[in-house]
Amino acid sequence: MFGLRLNVKKAEYLTTDLNESGFIKINGTGLARTSTFKCMGSLIASNGSVVVDVNSRMSVAWSIWRSFTGVLCDKKIPERLKSKIYRTVVRPVAMYGAECWPATKEVETRLSVIETKMVRWMAGVTRLDCIRNEAIRQKFGVAPIADKMCEARLRCTESGKMATWHQESGPCHEAGQTLKKEEKKKKKKKKKKKKKSKNKKIR
């Protein structure tokens, strides 16, 4: 009637109530219940845990890393190019959806462990060489992934605050114009104060 077609054999449902014993039936056939669901590239677990999504991000990041090992682990390739490939291709895959993850040490340590492994392999360094991770990071110009996660969360919260502010005060372009006007007024006031202070000194 509404143009929606459902494949009952492939359809599954997820519920957050782990103790629920009910089931869903469509035209006499029951739908399979699942514990995880993939939405927009992120895995959602029925128990609300983020570990499943973090593990999937790590596995995807490793698969991307393996596809670029011919470049990233080549000693002839300059370090600057290796760093750029890692920062633009590999790290964003590992951090996808990090804005929605809780800021726990478990998540940060897991991602930092895989990052240090990747960066050390890029440098061709092992534990036996006794070179610190910080020195290798400085060599490639790669910031810790935990810091990048914090930056992503801050960007998300700031954009959310701006969005709510725009909703309260009208359209975005009007809000931007009012902000510009206020900034211009402040600049004019500062200039006037400076002129007055100069005139007083001359007198």
N, C-alpha and C. Protein backbone atom coordinates (compact mmCIF):
# COMPACT_ATOMS: atom_id res chain seq x y z
N MET A 1 0.83 -1.22 0.00
CA MET A 1 0.00 0.00 0.00
C MET A 1 0.86 1.26 0.00
N PHE A 2 1.88 1.30 0.83
CA PHE A 2 2.74 2.48 0.96
C PHE A 2 4.05 2.33 0.19
N GLY A 3 4.20 1.27 -0.59
CA GLY A 3 5.41 1.08 -1.38
C GLY A 3 6.56 0.46 -0.62
N LEU A 4 6.33 -0.03 0.61
CA LEU A 4 7.38 -0.66 1.41
C LEU A 4 7.32 -2.16 1.24
N ARG A 5 8.44 -2.74 0.82
CA ARG A 5 8.53 -4.19 0.66
C ARG A 5 9.58 -4.74 1.62
N LEU A 6 9.22 -5.77 2.33
CA LEU A 6 10.09 -6.35 3.35
C LEU A 6 10.40 -7.80 2.99
N ASN A 7 11.69 -8.10 2.93
CA ASN A 7 12.12 -9.48 2.70
C ASN A 7 12.19 -10.17 4.07
N VAL A 8 11.20 -11.00 4.33
CA VAL A 8 11.08 -11.63 5.65
C VAL A 8 12.24 -12.57 5.94
N LYS A 9 12.78 -13.20 4.91
CA LYS A 9 13.87 -14.15 5.11
C LYS A 9 15.17 -13.46 5.53
N LYS A 10 15.39 -12.25 5.01
CA LYS A 10 16.62 -11.52 5.32
C LYS A 10 16.46 -10.53 6.48
N ALA A 11 15.22 -10.16 6.80
CA ALA A 11 14.98 -9.15 7.83
C ALA A 11 15.28 -9.69 9.22
N GLU A 12 15.85 -8.85 10.06
CA GLU A 12 16.16 -9.17 11.45
C GLU A 12 15.74 -8.01 12.34
N TYR A 13 15.59 -8.28 13.63
CA TYR A 13 15.24 -7.21 14.56
C TYR A 13 16.15 -7.26 15.78
N LEU A 14 16.34 -6.09 16.37
CA LEU A 14 17.21 -5.95 17.55
C LEU A 14 16.43 -5.27 18.66
N THR A 15 16.62 -5.74 19.87
CA THR A 15 15.97 -5.14 21.03
C THR A 15 16.99 -4.93 22.14
N THR A 16 16.80 -3.88 22.92
CA THR A 16 17.72 -3.58 24.02
C THR A 16 17.39 -4.36 25.29
N ASP A 17 16.19 -4.95 25.32
CA ASP A 17 15.79 -5.76 26.47
C ASP A 17 16.30 -7.19 26.28
N LEU A 18 17.36 -7.54 26.98
CA LEU A 18 17.99 -8.86 26.81
C LEU A 18 17.13 -9.99 27.36
N ASN A 19 16.26 -9.67 28.32
CA ASN A 19 15.42 -10.70 28.95
C ASN A 19 14.09 -10.90 28.23
N GLU A 20 13.88 -10.19 27.15
CA GLU A 20 12.61 -10.30 26.42
C GLU A 20 12.51 -11.68 25.75
N SER A 21 11.37 -12.33 25.94
CA SER A 21 11.16 -13.67 25.37
C SER A 21 10.19 -13.65 24.20
N GLY A 22 9.70 -12.48 23.83
CA GLY A 22 8.74 -12.39 22.73
C GLY A 22 9.40 -12.52 21.37
N PHE A 23 8.57 -12.50 20.32
CA PHE A 23 9.07 -12.61 18.95
C PHE A 23 8.16 -11.82 18.02
N ILE A 24 8.65 -11.56 16.82
CA ILE A 24 7.89 -10.80 15.81
C ILE A 24 7.60 -11.71 14.64
N LYS A 25 6.34 -11.70 14.20
CA LYS A 25 5.91 -12.51 13.05
C LYS A 25 5.28 -11.62 12.00
N ILE A 26 5.59 -11.91 10.74
CA ILE A 26 4.98 -11.19 9.60
C ILE A 26 4.45 -12.23 8.63
N ASN A 27 3.14 -12.21 8.46
CA ASN A 27 2.46 -13.18 7.59
C ASN A 27 2.77 -14.63 7.98
N GLY A 28 2.85 -14.86 9.28
CA GLY A 28 3.07 -16.21 9.78
C GLY A 28 4.52 -16.63 9.91
N THR A 29 5.45 -15.88 9.37
CA THR A 29 6.88 -16.23 9.45
C THR A 29 7.57 -15.31 10.46
N GLY A 30 8.33 -15.91 11.35
CA GLY A 30 9.00 -15.15 12.40
C GLY A 30 10.30 -14.52 11.93
N LEU A 31 10.58 -13.33 12.44
CA LEU A 31 11.83 -12.64 12.11
C LEU A 31 12.95 -13.09 13.06
N ALA A 32 14.14 -13.19 12.53
CA ALA A 32 15.30 -13.59 13.33
C ALA A 32 15.74 -12.44 14.22
N ARG A 33 16.11 -12.77 15.45
CA ARG A 33 16.58 -11.77 16.40
C ARG A 33 18.11 -11.72 16.35
N THR A 34 18.67 -10.51 16.34
CA THR A 34 20.12 -10.33 16.28
C THR A 34 20.61 -9.52 17.47
N SER A 35 21.87 -9.69 17.81
CA SER A 35 22.46 -8.96 18.94
C SER A 35 23.20 -7.70 18.49
N THR A 36 23.54 -7.63 17.19
CA THR A 36 24.22 -6.45 16.64
C THR A 36 23.54 -6.01 15.36
N PHE A 37 23.62 -4.70 15.09
CA PHE A 37 23.00 -4.14 13.89
C PHE A 37 23.91 -3.06 13.33
N LYS A 38 24.17 -3.12 12.03
CA LYS A 38 25.05 -2.14 11.39
C LYS A 38 24.21 -1.01 10.80
N CYS A 39 24.51 0.21 11.25
CA CYS A 39 23.79 1.40 10.78
C CYS A 39 24.80 2.50 10.47
N MET A 40 24.81 2.98 9.23
CA MET A 40 25.71 4.06 8.80
C MET A 40 27.17 3.73 9.08
N GLY A 41 27.54 2.45 8.90
CA GLY A 41 28.93 2.05 9.09
C GLY A 41 29.32 1.73 10.52
N SER A 42 28.42 1.96 11.48
CA SER A 42 28.71 1.69 12.90
C SER A 42 27.87 0.51 13.39
N LEU A 43 28.46 -0.31 14.25
CA LEU A 43 27.76 -1.46 14.81
C LEU A 43 27.08 -1.07 16.12
N ILE A 44 25.79 -1.37 16.23
CA ILE A 44 25.02 -1.09 17.44
C ILE A 44 24.74 -2.43 18.11
N ALA A 45 25.11 -2.55 19.37
CA ALA A 45 24.91 -3.79 20.13
C ALA A 45 23.65 -3.69 20.97
N SER A 46 23.03 -4.84 21.22
CA SER A 46 21.79 -4.87 22.00
C SER A 46 22.03 -4.50 23.47
N ASN A 47 23.22 -4.78 23.98
CA ASN A 47 23.53 -4.43 25.38
C ASN A 47 24.06 -3.01 25.54
N GLY A 48 24.16 -2.26 24.44
CA GLY A 48 24.62 -0.87 24.49
C GLY A 48 26.12 -0.70 24.59
N SER A 49 26.87 -1.78 24.46
CA SER A 49 28.33 -1.71 24.56
C SER A 49 28.94 -1.17 23.27
N VAL A 50 30.04 -0.45 23.42
CA VAL A 50 30.73 0.13 22.26
C VAL A 50 31.88 -0.77 21.79
N VAL A 51 32.18 -1.81 22.56
CA VAL A 51 33.32 -2.67 22.25
C VAL A 51 33.17 -3.32 20.88
N VAL A 52 31.93 -3.69 20.53
CA VAL A 52 31.68 -4.34 19.23
C VAL A 52 32.03 -3.39 18.09
N ASP A 53 31.61 -2.14 18.22
CA ASP A 53 31.89 -1.14 17.18
C ASP A 53 33.38 -0.83 17.11
N VAL A 54 34.04 -0.74 18.25
CA VAL A 54 35.48 -0.47 18.29
C VAL A 54 36.26 -1.60 17.63
N ASN A 55 35.87 -2.84 17.94
CA ASN A 55 36.54 -4.00 17.34
C ASN A 55 36.38 -4.03 15.82
N SER A 56 35.18 -3.70 15.35
CA SER A 56 34.94 -3.67 13.90
C SER A 56 35.75 -2.57 13.22
N ARG A 57 35.87 -1.40 13.90
CA ARG A 57 36.68 -0.30 13.36
C ARG A 57 38.15 -0.70 13.28
N MET A 58 38.61 -1.41 14.29
CA MET A 58 40.00 -1.85 14.33
C MET A 58 40.29 -2.85 13.21
N SER A 59 39.36 -3.78 12.99
CA SER A 59 39.57 -4.78 11.93
C SER A 59 39.56 -4.14 10.55
N VAL A 60 38.66 -3.16 10.36
CA VAL A 60 38.60 -2.45 9.07
C VAL A 60 39.87 -1.63 8.85
N ALA A 61 40.34 -0.98 9.92
CA ALA A 61 41.58 -0.19 9.83
C ALA A 61 42.77 -1.08 9.47
N TRP A 62 42.83 -2.27 10.07
CA TRP A 62 43.91 -3.20 9.75
C TRP A 62 43.84 -3.66 8.30
N SER A 63 42.63 -3.90 7.80
CA SER A 63 42.49 -4.33 6.39
C SER A 63 42.94 -3.23 5.43
N ILE A 64 42.60 -1.96 5.77
CA ILE A 64 43.06 -0.83 4.96
C ILE A 64 44.58 -0.70 5.04
N TRP A 65 45.11 -0.89 6.25
CA TRP A 65 46.56 -0.82 6.46
C TRP A 65 47.28 -1.86 5.61
N ARG A 66 46.76 -3.09 5.60
CA ARG A 66 47.41 -4.17 4.83
C ARG A 66 47.42 -3.87 3.34
N SER A 67 46.37 -3.21 2.87
CA SER A 67 46.32 -2.87 1.44
C SER A 67 47.35 -1.81 1.06
N PHE A 68 47.84 -1.03 2.06
CA PHE A 68 48.82 0.03 1.80
C PHE A 68 50.22 -0.31 2.33
N THR A 69 50.43 -1.55 2.77
CA THR A 69 51.74 -1.91 3.34
C THR A 69 52.87 -1.79 2.32
N GLY A 70 52.55 -1.99 1.04
CA GLY A 70 53.58 -1.86 0.00
C GLY A 70 54.17 -0.47 -0.06
N VAL A 71 53.38 0.52 0.34
CA VAL A 71 53.85 1.92 0.35
C VAL A 71 54.34 2.32 1.74
N LEU A 72 53.55 1.98 2.76
CA LEU A 72 53.85 2.44 4.12
C LEU A 72 55.09 1.78 4.72
N CYS A 73 55.38 0.56 4.31
CA CYS A 73 56.55 -0.16 4.86
C CYS A 73 57.75 -0.13 3.92
N ASP A 74 57.65 0.62 2.85
CA ASP A 74 58.77 0.73 1.91
C ASP A 74 59.76 1.78 2.40
N LYS A 75 61.02 1.41 2.52
CA LYS A 75 62.05 2.33 3.02
C LYS A 75 62.39 3.43 2.01
N LYS A 76 62.08 3.20 0.74
CA LYS A 76 62.38 4.19 -0.29
C LYS A 76 61.37 5.35 -0.28
N ILE A 77 60.19 5.09 0.25
CA ILE A 77 59.15 6.13 0.30
C ILE A 77 59.49 7.12 1.41
N PRO A 78 59.40 8.43 1.16
CA PRO A 78 59.72 9.42 2.21
C PRO A 78 58.74 9.36 3.37
N GLU A 79 59.22 9.73 4.55
CA GLU A 79 58.42 9.66 5.77
C GLU A 79 57.22 10.61 5.72
N ARG A 80 57.40 11.73 5.07
CA ARG A 80 56.32 12.71 4.97
C ARG A 80 55.13 12.14 4.21
N LEU A 81 55.39 11.40 3.13
CA LEU A 81 54.33 10.79 2.34
C LEU A 81 53.65 9.66 3.12
N LYS A 82 54.43 8.88 3.83
CA LYS A 82 53.87 7.81 4.66
C LYS A 82 52.92 8.38 5.71
N SER A 83 53.37 9.44 6.37
CA SER A 83 52.56 10.09 7.40
C SER A 83 51.25 10.63 6.82
N LYS A 84 51.34 11.21 5.63
CA LYS A 84 50.15 11.78 4.99
C LYS A 84 49.14 10.69 4.65
N ILE A 85 49.62 9.56 4.12
CA ILE A 85 48.73 8.44 3.78
C ILE A 85 48.07 7.89 5.03
N TYR A 86 48.86 7.74 6.10
CA TYR A 86 48.30 7.20 7.35
C TYR A 86 47.24 8.14 7.92
N ARG A 87 47.55 9.45 7.94
CA ARG A 87 46.63 10.43 8.55
C ARG A 87 45.36 10.63 7.75
N THR A 88 45.44 10.45 6.43
CA THR A 88 44.27 10.72 5.58
C THR A 88 43.48 9.47 5.20
N VAL A 89 44.10 8.29 5.29
CA VAL A 89 43.43 7.07 4.83
C VAL A 89 43.17 6.09 5.98
N VAL A 90 44.19 5.80 6.76
CA VAL A 90 44.07 4.73 7.77
C VAL A 90 43.41 5.23 9.05
N ARG A 91 43.92 6.33 9.61
CA ARG A 91 43.41 6.80 10.90
C ARG A 91 41.93 7.20 10.89
N PRO A 92 41.43 7.89 9.85
CA PRO A 92 40.00 8.21 9.84
C PRO A 92 39.10 6.99 9.86
N VAL A 93 39.56 5.88 9.27
CA VAL A 93 38.78 4.64 9.29
C VAL A 93 38.68 4.09 10.71
N ALA A 94 39.79 4.13 11.44
CA ALA A 94 39.80 3.64 12.83
C ALA A 94 38.97 4.53 13.74
N MET A 95 38.89 5.83 13.42
CA MET A 95 38.19 6.79 14.28
C MET A 95 36.75 7.06 13.86
N TYR A 96 36.27 6.36 12.86
CA TYR A 96 34.91 6.62 12.36
C TYR A 96 33.87 6.36 13.46
N GLY A 97 33.08 7.37 13.76
CA GLY A 97 32.06 7.25 14.80
C GLY A 97 32.58 7.47 16.21
N ALA A 98 33.84 7.93 16.33
CA ALA A 98 34.44 8.12 17.67
C ALA A 98 33.76 9.24 18.45
N GLU A 99 33.06 10.14 17.76
CA GLU A 99 32.36 11.24 18.44
C GLU A 99 31.26 10.70 19.37
N CYS A 100 30.72 9.53 19.02
CA CYS A 100 29.62 8.94 19.79
C CYS A 100 30.10 7.94 20.84
N TRP A 101 31.38 7.64 20.85
CA TRP A 101 31.90 6.67 21.83
C TRP A 101 32.13 7.35 23.17
N PRO A 102 31.90 6.63 24.27
CA PRO A 102 32.23 7.20 25.59
C PRO A 102 33.74 7.31 25.76
N ALA A 103 34.16 8.35 26.47
CA ALA A 103 35.60 8.61 26.64
C ALA A 103 36.17 7.71 27.74
N THR A 104 36.30 6.42 27.42
CA THR A 104 36.86 5.46 28.38
C THR A 104 38.31 5.15 28.03
N LYS A 105 39.08 4.75 29.04
CA LYS A 105 40.48 4.42 28.83
C LYS A 105 40.64 3.14 28.00
N GLU A 106 39.67 2.24 28.15
CA GLU A 106 39.73 0.97 27.41
C GLU A 106 39.73 1.22 25.90
N VAL A 107 38.83 2.09 25.45
CA VAL A 107 38.73 2.41 24.02
C VAL A 107 39.99 3.11 23.54
N GLU A 108 40.46 4.09 24.31
CA GLU A 108 41.65 4.86 23.92
C GLU A 108 42.90 3.99 23.86
N THR A 109 43.06 3.10 24.85
CA THR A 109 44.24 2.24 24.86
C THR A 109 44.23 1.24 23.71
N ARG A 110 43.04 0.71 23.39
CA ARG A 110 42.94 -0.24 22.28
C ARG A 110 43.38 0.41 20.97
N LEU A 111 42.86 1.60 20.72
CA LEU A 111 43.20 2.28 19.47
C LEU A 111 44.65 2.76 19.47
N SER A 112 45.14 3.20 20.62
CA SER A 112 46.54 3.66 20.68
C SER A 112 47.52 2.51 20.48
N VAL A 113 47.13 1.30 20.92
CA VAL A 113 47.99 0.12 20.73
C VAL A 113 48.15 -0.20 19.25
N ILE A 114 47.02 -0.23 18.52
CA ILE A 114 47.12 -0.55 17.08
C ILE A 114 47.84 0.56 16.33
N GLU A 115 47.66 1.82 16.79
CA GLU A 115 48.34 2.93 16.12
C GLU A 115 49.85 2.85 16.30
N THR A 116 50.30 2.53 17.51
CA THR A 116 51.74 2.43 17.76
C THR A 116 52.36 1.29 16.94
N LYS A 117 51.62 0.19 16.81
CA LYS A 117 52.11 -0.92 15.99
C LYS A 117 52.29 -0.49 14.54
N MET A 118 51.28 0.21 14.02
CA MET A 118 51.33 0.67 12.63
C MET A 118 52.48 1.65 12.40
N VAL A 119 52.61 2.61 13.31
CA VAL A 119 53.65 3.64 13.16
C VAL A 119 55.05 3.03 13.28
N ARG A 120 55.21 2.07 14.18
CA ARG A 120 56.51 1.42 14.34
C ARG A 120 56.88 0.60 13.10
N TRP A 121 55.88 -0.05 12.51
CA TRP A 121 56.14 -0.79 11.27
C TRP A 121 56.47 0.16 10.12
N MET A 122 55.82 1.32 10.11
CA MET A 122 56.14 2.33 9.11
C MET A 122 57.60 2.76 9.22
N ALA A 123 58.08 2.88 10.45
CA ALA A 123 59.46 3.30 10.69
C ALA A 123 60.45 2.15 10.56
N GLY A 124 59.93 0.92 10.52
CA GLY A 124 60.82 -0.25 10.44
C GLY A 124 61.56 -0.49 11.74
N VAL A 125 60.86 -0.20 12.86
CA VAL A 125 61.47 -0.29 14.19
C VAL A 125 60.77 -1.38 15.00
N THR A 126 61.53 -2.14 15.77
CA THR A 126 60.98 -3.17 16.66
C THR A 126 61.26 -2.79 18.11
N ARG A 127 60.73 -3.59 19.03
CA ARG A 127 60.94 -3.35 20.47
C ARG A 127 62.42 -3.50 20.85
N LEU A 128 63.12 -4.33 20.12
CA LEU A 128 64.54 -4.57 20.43
C LEU A 128 65.40 -3.34 20.16
N ASP A 129 64.91 -2.42 19.32
CA ASP A 129 65.67 -1.20 19.01
C ASP A 129 65.65 -0.18 20.15
N CYS A 130 64.72 -0.39 21.11
CA CYS A 130 64.62 0.49 22.30
C CYS A 130 64.44 1.96 21.92
N ILE A 131 63.53 2.20 20.97
CA ILE A 131 63.19 3.58 20.57
C ILE A 131 61.79 3.89 21.09
N ARG A 132 61.64 5.03 21.72
CA ARG A 132 60.35 5.40 22.32
C ARG A 132 59.32 5.73 21.24
N ASN A 133 58.05 5.50 21.61
CA ASN A 133 56.96 5.79 20.68
C ASN A 133 56.86 7.28 20.37
N GLU A 134 57.15 8.11 21.37
CA GLU A 134 57.08 9.57 21.18
C GLU A 134 58.08 10.04 20.12
N ALA A 135 59.26 9.44 20.15
CA ALA A 135 60.30 9.81 19.16
C ALA A 135 59.86 9.44 17.75
N ILE A 136 59.20 8.29 17.62
CA ILE A 136 58.73 7.85 16.29
C ILE A 136 57.59 8.74 15.82
N ARG A 137 56.71 9.13 16.77
CA ARG A 137 55.60 10.03 16.41
C ARG A 137 56.13 11.38 15.92
N GLN A 138 57.12 11.90 16.61
CA GLN A 138 57.71 13.18 16.20
C GLN A 138 58.39 13.06 14.84
N LYS A 139 58.97 11.92 14.59
CA LYS A 139 59.64 11.68 13.31
C LYS A 139 58.66 11.74 12.15
N PHE A 140 57.46 11.16 12.35
CA PHE A 140 56.44 11.13 11.30
C PHE A 140 55.44 12.28 11.42
N GLY A 141 55.48 13.01 12.52
CA GLY A 141 54.53 14.10 12.73
C GLY A 141 53.11 13.62 12.94
N VAL A 142 52.97 12.51 13.68
CA VAL A 142 51.66 11.91 13.94
C VAL A 142 51.28 12.15 15.40
N ALA A 143 50.14 12.78 15.62
CA ALA A 143 49.65 13.02 16.98
C ALA A 143 49.00 11.75 17.53
N PRO A 144 48.96 11.58 18.85
CA PRO A 144 48.31 10.40 19.44
C PRO A 144 46.83 10.34 19.06
N ILE A 145 46.35 9.13 18.80
CA ILE A 145 44.97 8.96 18.36
C ILE A 145 43.98 9.35 19.46
N ALA A 146 44.38 9.23 20.73
CA ALA A 146 43.52 9.65 21.84
C ALA A 146 43.25 11.15 21.79
N ASP A 147 44.28 11.94 21.46
CA ASP A 147 44.11 13.39 21.32
C ASP A 147 43.19 13.73 20.16
N LYS A 148 43.32 12.98 19.07
CA LYS A 148 42.47 13.21 17.90
C LYS A 148 41.01 12.87 18.20
N MET A 149 40.79 11.85 19.03
CA MET A 149 39.43 11.51 19.44
C MET A 149 38.82 12.63 20.27
N CYS A 150 39.62 13.22 21.16
CA CYS A 150 39.15 14.36 21.96
C CYS A 150 38.79 15.54 21.07
N GLU A 151 39.62 15.80 20.06
CA GLU A 151 39.34 16.89 19.11
C GLU A 151 38.03 16.64 18.37
N ALA A 152 37.80 15.39 17.96
CA ALA A 152 36.58 15.04 17.24
C ALA A 152 35.35 15.25 18.11
N ARG A 153 35.46 14.88 19.39
CA ARG A 153 34.33 15.07 20.31
C ARG A 153 34.05 16.56 20.54
N LEU A 154 35.12 17.34 20.67
CA LEU A 154 34.96 18.78 20.87
C LEU A 154 34.30 19.44 19.66
N ARG A 155 34.72 19.02 18.46
CA ARG A 155 34.11 19.56 17.24
C ARG A 155 32.63 19.23 17.19
N CYS A 156 32.30 18.00 17.60
CA CYS A 156 30.91 17.55 17.58
C CYS A 156 30.07 18.35 18.56
N THR A 157 30.58 18.58 19.77
CA THR A 157 29.83 19.33 20.78
C THR A 157 29.69 20.80 20.38
N GLU A 158 30.74 21.37 19.80
CA GLU A 158 30.69 22.77 19.37
C GLU A 158 29.68 22.96 18.24
N SER A 159 29.67 22.02 17.28
CA SER A 159 28.71 22.12 16.18
C SER A 159 27.29 21.93 16.68
N GLY A 160 27.12 21.07 17.71
CA GLY A 160 25.80 20.87 18.30
C GLY A 160 25.31 22.12 19.00
N LYS A 161 26.22 22.80 19.72
CA LYS A 161 25.86 24.05 20.39
C LYS A 161 25.47 25.12 19.39
N MET A 162 26.24 25.22 18.29
CA MET A 162 25.93 26.20 17.25
C MET A 162 24.60 25.91 16.60
N ALA A 163 24.29 24.61 16.40
CA ALA A 163 23.02 24.22 15.77
C ALA A 163 21.84 24.61 16.65
N THR A 164 21.94 24.37 17.97
CA THR A 164 20.86 24.74 18.88
C THR A 164 20.73 26.25 18.96
N TRP A 165 21.86 26.96 18.93
CA TRP A 165 21.81 28.43 18.96
C TRP A 165 21.11 28.96 17.72
N HIS A 166 21.40 28.37 16.54
CA HIS A 166 20.76 28.81 15.30
C HIS A 166 19.26 28.54 15.34
N GLN A 167 18.85 27.41 15.94
CA GLN A 167 17.42 27.09 16.03
C GLN A 167 16.69 28.10 16.90
N GLU A 168 17.34 28.55 17.96
CA GLU A 168 16.70 29.49 18.88
C GLU A 168 16.63 30.90 18.30
N SER A 169 17.64 31.29 17.52
CA SER A 169 17.72 32.68 17.07
C SER A 169 17.41 32.87 15.59
N GLY A 170 16.89 31.84 14.93
CA GLY A 170 16.48 32.00 13.53
C GLY A 170 17.41 31.32 12.56
N PRO A 171 17.30 31.64 11.27
CA PRO A 171 18.12 31.00 10.24
C PRO A 171 19.60 31.24 10.43
N CYS A 172 20.40 30.35 9.86
CA CYS A 172 21.86 30.41 10.04
C CYS A 172 22.45 31.68 9.46
N HIS A 173 22.00 32.07 8.25
CA HIS A 173 22.60 33.24 7.61
C HIS A 173 22.29 34.52 8.37
N GLU A 174 21.09 34.59 8.97
CA GLU A 174 20.73 35.77 9.76
C GLU A 174 21.58 35.82 11.03
N ALA A 175 21.77 34.65 11.63
CA ALA A 175 22.60 34.59 12.85
C ALA A 175 24.03 35.01 12.55
N GLY A 176 24.54 34.57 11.41
CA GLY A 176 25.90 34.94 11.01
C GLY A 176 26.03 36.44 10.79
N GLN A 177 24.99 37.04 10.18
CA GLN A 177 25.02 38.49 9.94
C GLN A 177 24.99 39.27 11.25
N THR A 178 24.17 38.83 12.20
CA THR A 178 24.10 39.52 13.49
C THR A 178 25.42 39.42 14.24
N LEU A 179 26.06 38.27 14.15
CA LEU A 179 27.37 38.10 14.79
C LEU A 179 28.41 39.05 14.19
N LYS A 180 28.41 39.16 12.87
CA LYS A 180 29.35 40.06 12.20
C LYS A 180 29.12 41.51 12.61
N LYS A 181 27.85 41.90 12.72
CA LYS A 181 27.52 43.27 13.13
C LYS A 181 28.02 43.55 14.54
N GLU A 182 27.80 42.58 15.43
CA GLU A 182 28.26 42.74 16.82
C GLU A 182 29.78 42.86 16.89
N GLU A 183 30.47 42.05 16.09
CA GLU A 183 31.94 42.10 16.06
C GLU A 183 32.43 43.45 15.56
N LYS A 184 31.78 43.99 14.53
CA LYS A 184 32.14 45.30 14.00
C LYS A 184 31.94 46.40 15.04
N LYS A 185 30.83 46.32 15.78
CA LYS A 185 30.56 47.31 16.83
C LYS A 185 31.64 47.27 17.91
N LYS A 186 32.03 46.06 18.30
CA LYS A 186 33.07 45.91 19.32
C LYS A 186 34.39 46.50 18.86
N LYS A 187 34.74 46.25 17.59
CA LYS A 187 35.98 46.80 17.03
C LYS A 187 35.96 48.32 17.01
N LYS A 188 34.81 48.91 16.65
CA LYS A 188 34.68 50.36 16.62
C LYS A 188 34.85 50.96 18.02
N LYS A 189 34.25 50.30 19.02
CA LYS A 189 34.37 50.77 20.40
C LYS A 189 35.82 50.73 20.87
N LYS A 190 36.53 49.66 20.53
CA LYS A 190 37.93 49.54 20.91
C LYS A 190 38.78 50.64 20.29
N LYS A 191 38.51 50.94 19.00
CA LYS A 191 39.24 52.00 18.30
C LYS A 191 38.99 53.36 18.95
N LYS A 192 37.73 53.62 19.33
CA LYS A 192 37.40 54.89 19.98
C LYS A 192 38.12 55.03 21.32
N LYS A 193 38.16 53.94 22.07
CA LYS A 193 38.85 53.96 23.37
C LYS A 193 40.34 54.24 23.21
N LYS A 194 40.95 53.62 22.19
CA LYS A 194 42.37 53.84 21.93
C LYS A 194 42.65 55.29 21.56
N LYS A 195 41.77 55.88 20.73
CA LYS A 195 41.93 57.28 20.33
C LYS A 195 41.83 58.21 21.53
N LYS A 196 40.86 57.94 22.42
CA LYS A 196 40.68 58.76 23.61
C LYS A 196 41.90 58.69 24.52
N SER A 197 42.41 57.49 24.70
CA SER A 197 43.59 57.31 25.56
C SER A 197 44.80 58.04 24.99
N LYS A 198 44.96 58.03 23.66
CA LYS A 198 46.07 58.74 23.00
C LYS A 198 45.93 60.24 23.19
N ASN A 199 44.71 60.77 23.02
CA ASN A 199 44.46 62.21 23.18
C ASN A 199 44.76 62.67 24.61
N LYS A 200 44.41 61.81 25.58
CA LYS A 200 44.68 62.16 26.98
C LYS A 200 46.18 62.25 27.24
N LYS A 201 46.94 61.32 26.67
CA LYS A 201 48.39 61.31 26.85
C LYS A 201 49.02 62.55 26.22
N ILE A 202 48.53 62.97 25.05
CA ILE A 202 49.06 64.15 24.35
C ILE A 202 48.81 65.41 25.16
N ARG A 203 47.63 65.51 25.74
CA ARG A 203 47.29 66.67 26.56
C ARG A 203 48.16 66.73 27.81
